[in-house]
Amino acid sequence: MTAANVYQQRPTTGAKAESSLHHADLASLVGKGRKSAGVIVREKKLLGHLTIRGDGHDAAFAAGVQKALGIELPGALTVIVKGETSLQWMGPDEWLLIVPSGEEFAAEQKLRKALGDLHIAIVNVSGGQQLLELSGPNVRQVLMKSTSYDVHPNSFPVGKAVGTVFAKSQLMIRHTAEDTWELLIRRSFSDYWWLWLQDASAEFGLSVQA
């Protein structure tokens, strides 16, 4: 196991954790949208986000990640989803691991144990970003309004993930199922993207899901 000190960063003293869209009170909007809405949004809040860096060409590194997570190291521009856990390629030597809320500490410990003395870096970035899940028959049209990246099925199949300009900022778009997409957003831009999605989805109907 690496010699780095690993700390439990999630509060265990009863402190209240709030997502970056807490003030929008999305829970109060559940069930109030148009029936048969073309776009459904769900805030996947307070998940564990870990950035992993290492040599993707090193068989020992790839094997260690798979041993710890049960997920193969994804190749360029791809994301692998296994239940509520996902592993996404971010660059030639960087991946993003997302795990259920509260499991990030244990996941980091498993990774460090499996990767031993390899030259790696693992950073908990949970507080700086979150996921918004978009589903429904008109999600692709909303994406076409919002980004210049080609989201046609031939160019953006299920399992692909890219960083791109969205509206007037940047985020990651992940295609996780046929009619389901995820936006990996920075905490500081959450307000902007939420307002944008409401406007871009208005003609199709927007519904909030718990």
PDB file of C-alpha atoms in Angstrom, residues 21-152:
ATOM      1  CA  LEU A  21     -28.400  22.858  -5.853  1.00  0.00           C
ATOM      2  CA  HIS A  22     -29.776  22.632  -2.332  1.00  0.00           C
ATOM      3  CA  HIS A  23     -31.248  26.127  -2.549  1.00  0.00           C
ATOM      4  CA  ALA A  24     -33.216  25.181  -5.703  1.00  0.00           C
ATOM      5  CA  ASP A  25     -35.208  22.711  -3.574  1.00  0.00           C
ATOM      6  CA  LEU A  26     -35.590  20.201  -6.395  1.00  0.00           C
ATOM      7  CA  ALA A  27     -37.397  17.810  -4.047  1.00  0.00           C
ATOM      8  CA  SER A  28     -40.350  20.216  -3.927  1.00  0.00           C
ATOM      9  CA  LEU A  29     -40.622  20.090  -7.737  1.00  0.00           C
ATOM     10  CA  VAL A  30     -40.956  16.313  -7.979  1.00  0.00           C
ATOM     11  CA  GLY A  31     -44.235  15.408  -9.671  1.00  0.00           C
ATOM     12  CA  LYS A  32     -45.105  19.008 -10.595  1.00  0.00           C
ATOM     13  CA  GLY A  33     -43.823  19.043 -14.164  1.00  0.00           C
ATOM     14  CA  ARG A  34     -45.779  18.416 -17.347  1.00  0.00           C
ATOM     15  CA  LYS A  35     -47.166  14.883 -17.652  1.00  0.00           C
ATOM     16  CA  SER A  36     -45.249  12.815 -20.206  1.00  0.00           C
ATOM     17  CA  ALA A  37     -42.421  15.359 -20.088  1.00  0.00           C
ATOM     18  CA  GLY A  38     -39.835  15.065 -22.817  1.00  0.00           C
ATOM     19  CA  VAL A  39     -36.963  15.650 -20.398  1.00  0.00           C
ATOM     20  CA  ILE A  40     -36.538  14.306 -16.876  1.00  0.00           C
ATOM     21  CA  VAL A  41     -33.790  15.617 -14.636  1.00  0.00           C
ATOM     22  CA  ARG A  42     -32.443  13.940 -11.508  1.00  0.00           C
ATOM     23  CA  GLU A  43     -29.794  15.354  -9.231  1.00  0.00           C
ATOM     24  CA  LYS A  44     -27.317  12.611  -8.319  1.00  0.00           C
ATOM     25  CA  LYS A  45     -26.049  14.475  -5.316  1.00  0.00           C
ATOM     26  CA  LEU A  46     -23.356  13.935  -2.699  1.00  0.00           C
ATOM     27  CA  LEU A  47     -21.688  11.017  -4.465  1.00  0.00           C
ATOM     28  CA  GLY A  48     -18.025  10.212  -3.894  1.00  0.00           C
ATOM     29  CA  HIS A  49     -15.714  11.502  -6.655  1.00  0.00           C
ATOM     30  CA  LEU A  50     -12.091  10.377  -6.802  1.00  0.00           C
ATOM     31  CA  THR A  51      -9.514  11.376  -9.412  1.00  0.00           C
ATOM     32  CA  ILE A  52      -7.045   8.562 -10.140  1.00  0.00           C
ATOM     33  CA  ARG A  53      -3.762   9.155 -11.949  1.00  0.00           C
ATOM     34  CA  GLY A  54      -1.311   6.536 -13.142  1.00  0.00           C
ATOM     35  CA  ASP A  55       0.304   4.922 -16.160  1.00  0.00           C
ATOM     36  CA  GLY A  56      -2.487   3.410 -18.223  1.00  0.00           C
ATOM     37  CA  HIS A  57       0.053   1.443 -20.265  1.00  0.00           C
ATOM     38  CA  ASP A  58       1.343  -0.298 -17.131  1.00  0.00           C
ATOM     39  CA  ALA A  59      -0.297  -3.712 -16.861  1.00  0.00           C
ATOM     40  CA  ALA A  60       0.202  -3.675 -13.085  1.00  0.00           C
ATOM     41  CA  PHE A  61      -1.685  -0.398 -12.773  1.00  0.00           C
ATOM     42  CA  ALA A  62      -4.590  -1.607 -14.930  1.00  0.00           C
ATOM     43  CA  ALA A  63      -4.744  -4.898 -13.039  1.00  0.00           C
ATOM     44  CA  GLY A  64      -4.654  -3.128  -9.670  1.00  0.00           C
ATOM     45  CA  VAL A  65      -7.544  -0.842 -10.585  1.00  0.00           C
ATOM     46  CA  GLN A  66      -9.627  -3.781 -11.797  1.00  0.00           C
ATOM     47  CA  LYS A  67      -8.820  -5.770  -8.660  1.00  0.00           C
ATOM     48  CA  ALA A  68      -9.889  -2.919  -6.386  1.00  0.00           C
ATOM     49  CA  LEU A  69     -13.003  -1.842  -8.267  1.00  0.00           C
ATOM     50  CA  GLY A  70     -14.082  -4.840 -10.331  1.00  0.00           C
ATOM     51  CA  ILE A  71     -14.054  -2.528 -13.370  1.00  0.00           C
ATOM     52  CA  GLU A  72     -11.617  -2.559 -16.260  1.00  0.00           C
ATOM     53  CA  LEU A  73      -9.664   0.604 -16.929  1.00  0.00           C
ATOM     54  CA  PRO A  74     -11.686   2.411 -19.636  1.00  0.00           C
ATOM     55  CA  GLY A  75     -10.042   3.621 -22.823  1.00  0.00           C
ATOM     56  CA  ALA A  76     -10.130   7.092 -24.359  1.00  0.00           C
ATOM     57  CA  LEU A  77     -13.462   8.982 -24.259  1.00  0.00           C
ATOM     58  CA  THR A  78     -15.326   6.180 -22.518  1.00  0.00           C
ATOM     59  CA  VAL A  79     -17.120   5.607 -19.242  1.00  0.00           C
ATOM     60  CA  ILE A  80     -17.934   2.236 -17.691  1.00  0.00           C
ATOM     61  CA  VAL A  81     -20.938   2.092 -15.391  1.00  0.00           C
ATOM     62  CA  LYS A  82     -21.457  -0.738 -12.922  1.00  0.00           C
ATOM     63  CA  GLY A  83     -24.516  -0.170 -10.780  1.00  0.00           C
ATOM     64  CA  GLU A  84     -24.031   3.113  -8.936  1.00  0.00           C
ATOM     65  CA  THR A  85     -20.282   3.084  -9.529  1.00  0.00           C
ATOM     66  CA  SER A  86     -18.611   4.427 -12.661  1.00  0.00           C
ATOM     67  CA  LEU A  87     -15.084   4.858 -13.974  1.00  0.00           C
ATOM     68  CA  GLN A  88     -14.432   7.443 -16.671  1.00  0.00           C
ATOM     69  CA  TRP A  89     -11.394   8.205 -18.817  1.00  0.00           C
ATOM     70  CA  MET A  90     -10.388  11.844 -18.351  1.00  0.00           C
ATOM     71  CA  GLY A  91      -7.013  11.908 -20.093  1.00  0.00           C
ATOM     72  CA  PRO A  92      -4.018   9.709 -21.021  1.00  0.00           C
ATOM     73  CA  ASP A  93      -3.095   9.215 -17.359  1.00  0.00           C
ATOM     74  CA  GLU A  94      -6.253  10.260 -15.502  1.00  0.00           C
ATOM     75  CA  TRP A  95      -9.593   8.644 -14.620  1.00  0.00           C
ATOM     76  CA  LEU A  96     -12.584   9.688 -12.531  1.00  0.00           C
ATOM     77  CA  LEU A  97     -14.156   7.196 -10.153  1.00  0.00           C
ATOM     78  CA  ILE A  98     -17.663   7.933  -8.859  1.00  0.00           C
ATOM     79  CA  VAL A  99     -19.040   5.805  -6.030  1.00  0.00           C
ATOM     80  CA  PRO A 100     -22.181   5.898  -3.876  1.00  0.00           C
ATOM     81  CA  SER A 101     -22.316   8.484  -1.127  1.00  0.00           C
ATOM     82  CA  GLY A 102     -20.037   7.630   1.771  1.00  0.00           C
ATOM     83  CA  GLU A 103     -18.030   4.935  -0.035  1.00  0.00           C
ATOM     84  CA  GLU A 104     -15.197   7.124  -1.318  1.00  0.00           C
ATOM     85  CA  PHE A 105     -12.962   6.582   1.712  1.00  0.00           C
ATOM     86  CA  ALA A 106     -13.167   2.790   1.467  1.00  0.00           C
ATOM     87  CA  ALA A 107     -12.694   2.952  -2.325  1.00  0.00           C
ATOM     88  CA  GLU A 108      -9.496   4.962  -1.942  1.00  0.00           C
ATOM     89  CA  GLN A 109      -8.149   2.520   0.627  1.00  0.00           C
ATOM     90  CA  LYS A 110      -8.853  -0.426  -1.702  1.00  0.00           C
ATOM     91  CA  LEU A 111      -7.152   1.304  -4.606  1.00  0.00           C
ATOM     92  CA  ARG A 112      -4.040   2.199  -2.637  1.00  0.00           C
ATOM     93  CA  LYS A 113      -3.766  -1.333  -1.302  1.00  0.00           C
ATOM     94  CA  ALA A 114      -4.181  -2.897  -4.756  1.00  0.00           C
ATOM     95  CA  LEU A 115      -1.766  -0.477  -6.445  1.00  0.00           C
ATOM     96  CA  GLY A 116       0.946  -0.958  -3.866  1.00  0.00           C
ATOM     97  CA  ASP A 117       4.108   1.058  -4.517  1.00  0.00           C
ATOM     98  CA  LEU A 118       3.219   2.132  -8.057  1.00  0.00           C
ATOM     99  CA  HIS A 119       3.603   5.818  -8.927  1.00  0.00           C
ATOM    100  CA  ILE A 120       0.004   7.023  -8.594  1.00  0.00           C
ATOM    101  CA  ALA A 121      -2.131   9.855  -7.271  1.00  0.00           C
ATOM    102  CA  ILE A 122      -5.650   9.619  -5.856  1.00  0.00           C
ATOM    103  CA  VAL A 123      -7.487  12.811  -4.914  1.00  0.00           C
ATOM    104  CA  ASN A 124     -10.943  13.172  -3.395  1.00  0.00           C
ATOM    105  CA  VAL A 125     -12.740  15.860  -5.422  1.00  0.00           C
ATOM    106  CA  SER A 126     -16.257  15.114  -4.178  1.00  0.00           C
ATOM    107  CA  GLY A 127     -16.953  18.636  -2.946  1.00  0.00           C
ATOM    108  CA  GLY A 128     -16.150  20.308  -6.247  1.00  0.00           C
ATOM    109  CA  GLN A 129     -18.524  18.636  -8.680  1.00  0.00           C
ATOM    110  CA  GLN A 130     -21.672  16.572  -9.070  1.00  0.00           C
ATOM    111  CA  LEU A 131     -23.865  14.794 -11.614  1.00  0.00           C
ATOM    112  CA  LEU A 132     -27.161  15.741 -13.201  1.00  0.00           C
ATOM    113  CA  GLU A 133     -28.933  12.885 -14.956  1.00  0.00           C
ATOM    114  CA  LEU A 134     -31.093  13.696 -17.972  1.00  0.00           C
ATOM    115  CA  SER A 135     -33.468  11.120 -19.424  1.00  0.00           C
ATOM    116  CA  GLY A 136     -36.448  11.048 -21.730  1.00  0.00           C
ATOM    117  CA  PRO A 137     -37.208  11.131 -25.458  1.00  0.00           C
ATOM    118  CA  ASN A 138     -36.126  14.744 -26.022  1.00  0.00           C
ATOM    119  CA  VAL A 139     -32.823  14.855 -24.182  1.00  0.00           C
ATOM    120  CA  ARG A 140     -30.809  14.704 -27.394  1.00  0.00           C
ATOM    121  CA  GLN A 141     -32.642  17.782 -28.729  1.00  0.00           C
ATOM    122  CA  VAL A 142     -31.774  19.695 -25.557  1.00  0.00           C
ATOM    123  CA  LEU A 143     -28.139  18.681 -25.923  1.00  0.00           C
ATOM    124  CA  MET A 144     -28.171  19.808 -29.556  1.00  0.00           C
ATOM    125  CA  LYS A 145     -29.330  23.231 -28.357  1.00  0.00           C
ATOM    126  CA  SER A 146     -26.636  23.402 -25.739  1.00  0.00           C
ATOM    127  CA  THR A 147     -23.407  22.101 -27.260  1.00  0.00           C
ATOM    128  CA  SER A 148     -21.660  22.131 -30.637  1.00  0.00           C
ATOM    129  CA  TYR A 149     -20.423  18.567 -30.057  1.00  0.00           C
ATOM    130  CA  ASP A 150     -22.083  16.031 -32.348  1.00  0.00           C
ATOM    131  CA  VAL A 151     -24.491  13.977 -30.216  1.00  0.00           C
ATOM    132  CA  HIS A 152     -25.824  11.885 -33.095  1.00  0.00           C
TER     133      HIS A 152
END
